[in-house]
XYZ file of C-alpha atoms in Angstrom:
577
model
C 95.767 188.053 304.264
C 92.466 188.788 303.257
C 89.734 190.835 305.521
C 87.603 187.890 307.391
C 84.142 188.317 306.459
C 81.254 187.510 309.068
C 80.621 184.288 310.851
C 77.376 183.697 309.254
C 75.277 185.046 305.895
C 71.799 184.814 305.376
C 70.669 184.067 301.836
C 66.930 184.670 302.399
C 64.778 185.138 305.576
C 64.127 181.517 306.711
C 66.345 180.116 308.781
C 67.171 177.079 307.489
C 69.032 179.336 304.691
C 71.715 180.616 306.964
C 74.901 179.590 306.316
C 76.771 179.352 309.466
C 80.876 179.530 309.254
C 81.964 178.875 312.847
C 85.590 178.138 311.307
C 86.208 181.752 310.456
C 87.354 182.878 313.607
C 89.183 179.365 314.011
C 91.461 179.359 310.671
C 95.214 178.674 310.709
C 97.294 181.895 311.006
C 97.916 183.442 307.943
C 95.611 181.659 305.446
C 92.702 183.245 304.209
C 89.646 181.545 304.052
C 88.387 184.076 301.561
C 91.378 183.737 299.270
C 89.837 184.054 295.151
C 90.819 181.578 292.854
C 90.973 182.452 289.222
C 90.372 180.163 286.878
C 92.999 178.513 285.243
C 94.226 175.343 282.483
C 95.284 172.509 284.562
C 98.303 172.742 282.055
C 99.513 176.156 283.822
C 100.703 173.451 286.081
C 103.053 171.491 283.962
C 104.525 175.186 282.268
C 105.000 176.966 285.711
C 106.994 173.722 287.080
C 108.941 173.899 284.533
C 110.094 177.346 284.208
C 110.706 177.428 288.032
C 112.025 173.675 288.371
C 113.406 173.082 284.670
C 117.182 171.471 286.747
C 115.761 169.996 289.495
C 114.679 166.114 289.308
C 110.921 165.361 288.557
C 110.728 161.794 288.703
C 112.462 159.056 289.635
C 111.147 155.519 288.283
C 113.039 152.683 290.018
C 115.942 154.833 290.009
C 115.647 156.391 286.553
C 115.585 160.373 286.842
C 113.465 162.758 285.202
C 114.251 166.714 285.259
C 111.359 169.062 285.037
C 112.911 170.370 281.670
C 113.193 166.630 280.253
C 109.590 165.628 281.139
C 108.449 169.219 279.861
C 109.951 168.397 276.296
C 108.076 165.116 276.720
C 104.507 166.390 277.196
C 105.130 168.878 273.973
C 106.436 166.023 272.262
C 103.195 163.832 273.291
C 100.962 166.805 272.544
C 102.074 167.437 269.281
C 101.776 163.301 268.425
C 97.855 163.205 269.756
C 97.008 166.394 267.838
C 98.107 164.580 264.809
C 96.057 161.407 266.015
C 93.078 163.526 266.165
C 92.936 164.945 269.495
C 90.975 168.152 269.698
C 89.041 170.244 271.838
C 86.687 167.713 274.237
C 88.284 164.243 272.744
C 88.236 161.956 275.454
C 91.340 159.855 275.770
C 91.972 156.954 277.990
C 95.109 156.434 280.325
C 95.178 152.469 281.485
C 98.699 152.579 282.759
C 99.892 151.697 286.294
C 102.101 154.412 287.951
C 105.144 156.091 285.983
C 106.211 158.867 284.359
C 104.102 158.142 281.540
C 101.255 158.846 283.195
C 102.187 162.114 283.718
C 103.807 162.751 280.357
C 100.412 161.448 278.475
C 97.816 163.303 281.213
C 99.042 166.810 280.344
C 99.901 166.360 276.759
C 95.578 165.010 276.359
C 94.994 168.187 277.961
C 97.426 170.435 276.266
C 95.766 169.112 272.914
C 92.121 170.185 274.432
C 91.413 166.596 274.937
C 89.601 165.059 278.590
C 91.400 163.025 280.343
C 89.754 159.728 280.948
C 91.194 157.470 284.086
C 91.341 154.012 283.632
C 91.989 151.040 286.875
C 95.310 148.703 285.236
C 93.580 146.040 287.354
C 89.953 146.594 285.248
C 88.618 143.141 283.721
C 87.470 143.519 280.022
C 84.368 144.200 280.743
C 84.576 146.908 283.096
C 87.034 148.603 280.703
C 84.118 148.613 277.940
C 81.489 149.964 280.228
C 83.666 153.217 281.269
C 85.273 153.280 277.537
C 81.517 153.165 276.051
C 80.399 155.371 278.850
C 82.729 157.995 278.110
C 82.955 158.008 274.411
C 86.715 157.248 275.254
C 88.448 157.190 271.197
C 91.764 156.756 272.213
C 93.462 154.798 274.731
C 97.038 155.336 275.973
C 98.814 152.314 277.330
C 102.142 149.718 277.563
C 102.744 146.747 276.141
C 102.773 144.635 278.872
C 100.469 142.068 278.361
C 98.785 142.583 281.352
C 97.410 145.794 280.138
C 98.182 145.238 276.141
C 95.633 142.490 275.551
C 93.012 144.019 277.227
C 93.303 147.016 274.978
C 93.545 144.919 272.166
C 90.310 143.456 273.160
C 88.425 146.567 273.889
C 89.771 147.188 269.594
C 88.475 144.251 268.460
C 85.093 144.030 269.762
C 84.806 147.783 268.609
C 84.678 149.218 271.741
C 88.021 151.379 271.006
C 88.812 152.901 268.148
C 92.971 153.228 268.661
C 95.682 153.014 270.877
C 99.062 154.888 271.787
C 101.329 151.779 272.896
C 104.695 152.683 275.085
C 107.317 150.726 275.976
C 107.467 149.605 279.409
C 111.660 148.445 278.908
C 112.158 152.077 278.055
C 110.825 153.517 281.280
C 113.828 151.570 283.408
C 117.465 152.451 283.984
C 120.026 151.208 281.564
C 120.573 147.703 283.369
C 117.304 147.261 284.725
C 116.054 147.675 280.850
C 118.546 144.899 279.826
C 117.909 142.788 282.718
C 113.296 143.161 282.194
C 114.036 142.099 278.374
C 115.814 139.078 279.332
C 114.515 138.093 282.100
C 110.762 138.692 281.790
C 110.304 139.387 278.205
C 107.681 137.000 278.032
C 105.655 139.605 279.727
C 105.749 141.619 276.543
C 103.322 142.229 274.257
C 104.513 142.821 270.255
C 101.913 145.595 269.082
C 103.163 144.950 265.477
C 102.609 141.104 265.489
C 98.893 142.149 266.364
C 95.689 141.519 264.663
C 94.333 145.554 265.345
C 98.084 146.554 264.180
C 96.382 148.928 261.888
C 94.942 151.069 265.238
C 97.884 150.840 267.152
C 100.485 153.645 267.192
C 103.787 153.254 268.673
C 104.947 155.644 271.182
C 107.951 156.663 268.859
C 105.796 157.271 266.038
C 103.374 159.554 268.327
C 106.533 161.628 269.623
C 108.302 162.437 266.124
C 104.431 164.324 265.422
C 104.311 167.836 264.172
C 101.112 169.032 265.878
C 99.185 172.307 265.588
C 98.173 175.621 267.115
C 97.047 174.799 270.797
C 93.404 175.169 271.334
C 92.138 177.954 273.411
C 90.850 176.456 277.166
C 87.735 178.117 278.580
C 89.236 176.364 282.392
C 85.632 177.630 284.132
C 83.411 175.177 281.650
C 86.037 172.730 279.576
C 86.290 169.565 281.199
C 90.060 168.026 282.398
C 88.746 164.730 283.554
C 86.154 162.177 283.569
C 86.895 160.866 287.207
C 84.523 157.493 287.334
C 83.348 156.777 290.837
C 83.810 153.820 292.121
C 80.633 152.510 291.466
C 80.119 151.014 295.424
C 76.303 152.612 295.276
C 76.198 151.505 291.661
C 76.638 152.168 288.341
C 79.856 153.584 287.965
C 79.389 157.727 287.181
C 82.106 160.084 285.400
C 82.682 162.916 287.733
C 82.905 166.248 284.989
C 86.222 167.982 286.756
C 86.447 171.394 285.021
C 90.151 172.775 284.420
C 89.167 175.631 287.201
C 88.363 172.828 289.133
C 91.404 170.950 289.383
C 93.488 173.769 288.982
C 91.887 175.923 291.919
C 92.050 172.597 294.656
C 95.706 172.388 293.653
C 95.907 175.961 295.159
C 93.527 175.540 297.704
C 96.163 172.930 299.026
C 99.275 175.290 298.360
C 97.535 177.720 300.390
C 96.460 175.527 303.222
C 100.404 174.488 303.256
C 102.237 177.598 302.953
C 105.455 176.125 304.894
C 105.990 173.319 302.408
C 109.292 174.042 301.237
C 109.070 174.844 297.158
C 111.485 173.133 294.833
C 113.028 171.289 298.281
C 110.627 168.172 299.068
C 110.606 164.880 298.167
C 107.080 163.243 297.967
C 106.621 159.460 297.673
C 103.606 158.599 295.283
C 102.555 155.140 296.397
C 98.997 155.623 295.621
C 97.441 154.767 292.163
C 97.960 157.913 289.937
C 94.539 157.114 288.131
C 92.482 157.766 291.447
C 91.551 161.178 292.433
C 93.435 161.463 295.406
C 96.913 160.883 293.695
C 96.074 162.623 290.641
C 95.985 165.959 292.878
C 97.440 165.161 295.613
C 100.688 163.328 294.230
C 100.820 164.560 290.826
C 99.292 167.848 290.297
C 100.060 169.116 293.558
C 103.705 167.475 293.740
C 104.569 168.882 290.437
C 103.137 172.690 291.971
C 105.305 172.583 294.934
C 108.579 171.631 292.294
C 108.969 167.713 294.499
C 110.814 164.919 293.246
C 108.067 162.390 292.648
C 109.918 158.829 293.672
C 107.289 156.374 291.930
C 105.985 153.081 292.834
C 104.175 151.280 290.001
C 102.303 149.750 292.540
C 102.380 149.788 296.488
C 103.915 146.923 298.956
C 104.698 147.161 302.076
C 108.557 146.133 302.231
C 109.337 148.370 298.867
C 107.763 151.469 300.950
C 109.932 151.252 303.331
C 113.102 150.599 301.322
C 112.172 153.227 299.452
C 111.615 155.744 302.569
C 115.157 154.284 303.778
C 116.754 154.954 300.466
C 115.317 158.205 298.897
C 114.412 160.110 302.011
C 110.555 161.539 301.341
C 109.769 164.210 303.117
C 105.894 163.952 302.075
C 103.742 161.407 301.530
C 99.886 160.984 300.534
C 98.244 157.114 301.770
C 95.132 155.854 302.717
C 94.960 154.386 306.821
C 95.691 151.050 305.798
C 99.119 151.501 304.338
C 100.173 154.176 307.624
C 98.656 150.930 309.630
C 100.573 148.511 307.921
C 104.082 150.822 307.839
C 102.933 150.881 311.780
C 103.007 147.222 311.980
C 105.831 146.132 309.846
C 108.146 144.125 312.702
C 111.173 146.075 311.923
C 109.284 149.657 312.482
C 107.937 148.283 315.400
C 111.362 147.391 316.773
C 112.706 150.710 315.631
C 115.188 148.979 312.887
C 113.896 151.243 310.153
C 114.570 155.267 309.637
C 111.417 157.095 308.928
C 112.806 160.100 310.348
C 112.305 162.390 306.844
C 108.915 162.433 306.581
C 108.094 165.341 307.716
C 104.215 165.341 306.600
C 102.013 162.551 305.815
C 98.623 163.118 304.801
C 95.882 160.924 305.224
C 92.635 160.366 303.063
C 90.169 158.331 300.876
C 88.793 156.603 304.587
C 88.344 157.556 307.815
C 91.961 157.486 310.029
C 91.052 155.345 312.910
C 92.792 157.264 316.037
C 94.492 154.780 317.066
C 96.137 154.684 314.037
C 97.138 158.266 313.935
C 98.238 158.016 317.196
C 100.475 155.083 317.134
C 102.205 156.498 314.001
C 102.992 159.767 314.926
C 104.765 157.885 317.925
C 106.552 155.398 315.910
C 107.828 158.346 313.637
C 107.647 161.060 314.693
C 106.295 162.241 311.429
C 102.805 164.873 311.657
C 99.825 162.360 310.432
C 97.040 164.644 308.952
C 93.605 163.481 307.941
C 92.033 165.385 304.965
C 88.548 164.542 303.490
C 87.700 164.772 299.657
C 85.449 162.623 296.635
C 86.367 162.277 293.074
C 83.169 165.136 293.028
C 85.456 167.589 294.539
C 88.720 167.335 292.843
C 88.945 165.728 295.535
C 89.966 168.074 298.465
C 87.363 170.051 300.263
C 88.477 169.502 304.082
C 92.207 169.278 306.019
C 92.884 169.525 309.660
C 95.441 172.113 309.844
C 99.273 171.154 308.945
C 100.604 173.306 311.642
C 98.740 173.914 314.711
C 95.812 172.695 316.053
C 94.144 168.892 314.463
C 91.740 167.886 316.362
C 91.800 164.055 316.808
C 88.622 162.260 315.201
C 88.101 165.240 312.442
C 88.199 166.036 308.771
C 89.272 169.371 309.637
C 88.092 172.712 309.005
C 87.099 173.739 304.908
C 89.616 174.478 302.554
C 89.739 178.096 301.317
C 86.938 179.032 299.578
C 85.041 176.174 300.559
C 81.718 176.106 302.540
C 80.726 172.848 304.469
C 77.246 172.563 305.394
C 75.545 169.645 307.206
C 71.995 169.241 306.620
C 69.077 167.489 307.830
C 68.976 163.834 306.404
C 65.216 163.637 305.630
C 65.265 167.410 304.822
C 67.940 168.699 303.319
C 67.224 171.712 302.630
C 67.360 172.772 306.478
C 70.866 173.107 307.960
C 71.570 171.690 311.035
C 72.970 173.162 314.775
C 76.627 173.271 315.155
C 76.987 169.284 317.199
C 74.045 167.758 315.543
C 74.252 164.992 312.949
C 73.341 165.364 309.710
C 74.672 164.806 305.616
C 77.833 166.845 304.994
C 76.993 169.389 301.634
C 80.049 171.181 300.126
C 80.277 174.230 298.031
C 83.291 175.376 296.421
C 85.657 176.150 293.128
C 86.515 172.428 293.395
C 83.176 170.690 293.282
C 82.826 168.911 289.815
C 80.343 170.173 287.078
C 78.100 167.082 287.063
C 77.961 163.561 285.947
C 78.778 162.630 282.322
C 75.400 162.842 280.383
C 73.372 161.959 283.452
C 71.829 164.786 284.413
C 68.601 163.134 286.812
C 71.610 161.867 288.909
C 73.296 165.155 288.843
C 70.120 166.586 290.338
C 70.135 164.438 293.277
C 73.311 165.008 294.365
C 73.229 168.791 294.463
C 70.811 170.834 296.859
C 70.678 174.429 296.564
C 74.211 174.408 294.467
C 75.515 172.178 297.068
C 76.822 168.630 296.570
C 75.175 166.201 298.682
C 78.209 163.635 300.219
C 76.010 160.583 301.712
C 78.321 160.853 304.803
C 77.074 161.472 307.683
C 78.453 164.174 310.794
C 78.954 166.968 312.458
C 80.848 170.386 312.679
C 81.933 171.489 315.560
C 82.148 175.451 317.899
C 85.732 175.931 315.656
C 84.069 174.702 311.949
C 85.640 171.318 312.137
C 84.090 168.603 310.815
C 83.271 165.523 312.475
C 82.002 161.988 310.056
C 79.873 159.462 311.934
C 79.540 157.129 309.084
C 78.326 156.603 305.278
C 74.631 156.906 305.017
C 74.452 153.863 303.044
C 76.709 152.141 305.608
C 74.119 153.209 308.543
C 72.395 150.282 310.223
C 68.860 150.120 311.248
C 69.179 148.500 314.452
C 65.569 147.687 316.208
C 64.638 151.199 314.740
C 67.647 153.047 316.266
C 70.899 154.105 313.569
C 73.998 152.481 314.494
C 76.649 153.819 312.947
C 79.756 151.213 312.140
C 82.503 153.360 312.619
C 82.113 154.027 315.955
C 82.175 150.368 316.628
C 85.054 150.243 314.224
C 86.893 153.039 316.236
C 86.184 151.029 319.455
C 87.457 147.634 318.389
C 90.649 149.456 316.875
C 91.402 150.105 320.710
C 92.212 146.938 321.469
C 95.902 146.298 321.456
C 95.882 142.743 319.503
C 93.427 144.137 316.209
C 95.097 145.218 313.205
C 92.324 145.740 310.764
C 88.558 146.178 311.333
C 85.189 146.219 309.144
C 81.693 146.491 310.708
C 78.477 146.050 308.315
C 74.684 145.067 309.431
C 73.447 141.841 308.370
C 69.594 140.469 308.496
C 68.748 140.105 312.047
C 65.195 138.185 312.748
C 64.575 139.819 315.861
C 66.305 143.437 315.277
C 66.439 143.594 311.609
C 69.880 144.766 311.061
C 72.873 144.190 313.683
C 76.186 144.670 313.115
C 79.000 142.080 312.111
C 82.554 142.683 313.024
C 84.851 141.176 310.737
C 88.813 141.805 312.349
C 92.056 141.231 311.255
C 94.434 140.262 314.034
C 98.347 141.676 314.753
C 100.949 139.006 314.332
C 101.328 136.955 316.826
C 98.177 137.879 319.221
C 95.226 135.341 319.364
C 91.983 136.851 320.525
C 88.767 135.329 321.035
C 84.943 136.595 320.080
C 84.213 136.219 324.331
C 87.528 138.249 324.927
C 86.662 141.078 322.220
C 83.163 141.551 323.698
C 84.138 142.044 327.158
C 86.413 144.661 325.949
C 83.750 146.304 324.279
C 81.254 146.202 326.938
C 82.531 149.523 328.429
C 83.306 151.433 325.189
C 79.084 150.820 323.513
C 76.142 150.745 323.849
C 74.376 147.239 324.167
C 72.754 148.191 320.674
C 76.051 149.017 319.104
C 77.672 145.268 320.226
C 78.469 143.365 317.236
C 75.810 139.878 316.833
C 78.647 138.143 315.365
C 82.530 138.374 314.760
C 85.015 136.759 312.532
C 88.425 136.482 312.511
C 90.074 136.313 309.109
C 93.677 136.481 307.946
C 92.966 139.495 305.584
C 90.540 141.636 305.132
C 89.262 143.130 301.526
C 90.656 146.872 300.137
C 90.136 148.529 297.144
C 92.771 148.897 294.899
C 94.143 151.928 296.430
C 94.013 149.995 299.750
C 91.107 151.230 301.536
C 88.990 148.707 303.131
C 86.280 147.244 301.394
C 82.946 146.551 302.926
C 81.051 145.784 299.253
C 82.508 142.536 299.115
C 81.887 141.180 302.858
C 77.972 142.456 302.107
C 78.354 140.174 298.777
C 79.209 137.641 300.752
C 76.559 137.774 303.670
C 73.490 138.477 300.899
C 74.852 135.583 299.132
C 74.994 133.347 302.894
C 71.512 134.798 303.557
């Protein structure tokens, strides 16, 4: 372990330039805070894995297996085909694929081929897709031919959006049966590339993997960009996050660090989440493929094939956002105890803040260590965990990965740092925070202050350096000149045994012009009313804080890697008002 350096540093004389690092003193046994990163390609990943792992299974698709060896022969295969395609240094290439191993295969044979990676949501409408593709300068796109995804590809080629496409066949991806049984059954839901109008700019996946390729480029990992990691546009126009090789790279070993009793080359992690978001890119993919896991796939998450899949493959790690541990909480047969969760041995929380009740409840139901980590697409995205042994405090983000410096600053000034219990916006600085936006460079300089990356959230660190998130700042509410802050009221209506899911945003109010609305999703079976819910809440806030309004609904709106969704519900009250 590395010598601890001292709690605090002073850049310059003023004050507000000290950098206080209560969470020196407070770090897990035996991981350094000060631990250097070198960089490093992203593809060191893919190589190491291989060399270590080359036996041991890699993926398994609906019950197809994938060795390390067999997916590394793959991703030299795909390399060499995209060289041949055109793919050089800086070539931005698409994926628009849900999750399998093609996604993998296709992400480190752009970057072994010097391309940037370029992540694409399967559930994007036309027009979205030619925003990012336009955005991006995005030449190639790698997809299936599903039709689902096919046609809007083709689309994107024929309005000249897209130059060309790599098409692979879904069939192929299956087990020997299963294969039989998809063409058969539900070959309608095939596309025929070759019966196509843009035939010309398609190129079929065995076409791309018999290419002969070239010398690999050379990878500067400290300035060549990986990935173009779009936000998701909730504040606006969507922005490509510019994630550096070193920066993906270094927060995979940030997290290998932070983790040193994961098991190498002996866990099992369960990738439920979207491999195109942030989250799952490092913490499924890159970071599953580090640590040698089997990677059991789901192209897409329900509820029901979660937990058939926990039953039948045995996890012992798995990545989710709170609404799928709070679902997998309230599933009838967990409740009842009718369903073995007993290998997890780690799940790790993220993307939205864990509700405590939440990560209380599930920790009882399985017994399985819920952690809560905090990260953006900006930074890679991990720049906070609570620790995985010892100490998590309840309610936090945790304590900065190593390397990392978390700094909360005044929100009207934030170039003054604020006392240790105060609020104010969390700024991180660190190996893993992103280069910029794509070619927007008056947005780039807003987000950064003094080389560190403003967050919008709101909080607080704590005597130990863990960090504490009140709300978003564009999710505060102006309530009769006082901030309310909806999580708290979120937190407090999650206490009551009958809610299942909760969202709190502020709506006009004549007299206090905001107040907040509390839209709740109820547990099977209970039946609350808006009289009942208030008198619970009387005790827990503040007479400010007490929702003006509440409505009960059957479902609530997520995102598409199932984090709830307050955009829509403030659609839907600017549209009322």
């Amino acid at each position: 372990m590395g010598s601890r350096p001292d709690r605090t540093f002073t850049k310059g004389k003023k004050m507000s330039d000290t950098i206080a690092m209560p969470w020196i003193d407070a770090y897990p046994q035996g991981i350094a805070w000060d631990a250097q990163f070198t960089p490093t390609p992203v593809t060191e990943i893919i190589d190491t894995a291989v060399a270590n792992y080359g036996a041991k299974t890699c993926t398994n698709f609906l019950g197809k297996l994938t060795t390390y060896s067999e997916l590394g022969r793959l991703v030299d295969e795909a390399t060499a085909g995209l060289q041949d395609l055109g793919v050089t240094k800086g070539k931005k290439v698409g994926l628009f694929l849900p999750n399998c191993p093609t996604a993998i295969i296709y992400y480190y044979a752009i970057l072994k081929a010097g391309g940037t990676v370029v992540n694409y949501n399967p559930l994007y409408t036309v027009e979205e897709l030619e925003f990012q593709v336009r955005d991006s300068q995005t030449d190639i796109m790698i997809t299936l031919d599903l039709k689902i995804l096919f046609e809007k590809v083709e689309a994107l080629i024929v309005i000249g959006a897209l130059n060309k496409a790599v098409v692979c066949h879904f069939p192929k991806l299956l087990p020997g049966l299963k294969s039989v049984l998809f063409k058969l059954a539900k070959g309608k839901e095939l596309s025929k590339p070759h019966a196509s109008p843009v035939a010309a700019k398609l190129h079929i996946v065995e076409d791309v993997l018999r290419g002969k390729g070239g010398p690999r480029p050379d990878i500067d990992p400290a300035h060549d960009l990986a990935v173009l990691q779009y936000t998701g546009g909730t504040t606006g126009t969507p922005k490509g996050a510019m994630l550096t090789h070193a920066n993906l790279h270094t927060n995979v070993e940030q997290v290998l660090a932070w983790a040193p009793t994961m098991r190498a080359g002996d866990e099992k992690m369960l990738g439920v989440l979207p491999l195109f978001h942030v989250f799952a890119m490092t913490g499924v993919m890159n970071y599953g493929l580090a640590l040698g896991c089997e990677i059991v796939i789901m192209p897409r998450f329900d509820l029901d094939g979660a937990l058939k899949l926990i039953k039948d493959t045995k996890p012992t790690i798995m990545p989710g956002v709170p609404t799928i541990f709070n679902a997998m909480m309230n599933h009838p047969k967990v409740m009842a105890g009718n369903y073995d969760l007993s290998s997890l041995r780690l799940c790790l929380s993220g993307g939205a803040p864990l509700p405590l009740e939440v990560k209380r409840e599930f920790e009882r139901l399985t017994g399985c260590s819920l952690i809560e980590a905090y990260g953006l697409s900006e930074t890679s995205p991990g720049a906070t965990f609570n620790p995985v042994d010892g100490l998590a405090k309840e309610g936090s983000i945790g304590q900065p990965l190593p390397g990392t410096i978390i700094s909360i600053r005044d929100i009207e000034d934030p170039t003054t740092r604020m006392p240790l219990g105060e609020n104010g916006e969390i700024c991180i600085k660190g190996p893993q925070v992103m280069k910029g936006y794509w070619e927007k460079p008056e947005e780039t300089a807003n987000v950064f202050i003094d080389d560190y990356l403003r967050t919008g959230d709101v909080g607080y660190m704590d005597e130990d350096g863990f960090t504490f998130i009140v709300d978003r700042l564009k999710d505060l509410i102006l309530c009769s000149g006082y901030n309310v802050y909806p999580r708290r009221i979120e937190e407090a209506i999650y206490a009551h045994p009958g809610v299942e899911e909760v969202t709190v945003i502020g709506i006009p109010d004549d007299y206090r012009g905001e107040a907040p609305k509390a839209f709740v999703k109820m547990k099977n079976g209970e039946s609350i009313t808006t009289e009942e819910l208030l008198k619970f809440l009387e005790v827990k806030i503040s007479k400010i804080e007490m929702p003006s309004e509440i409505e009960f609904r059957d479902e609530l709106p997520k995102t598409m890697i199932g984090k709830l969704s307050k955009k829509e519900l403030k659609q839907e009250e600017g549209t009322q008002a």
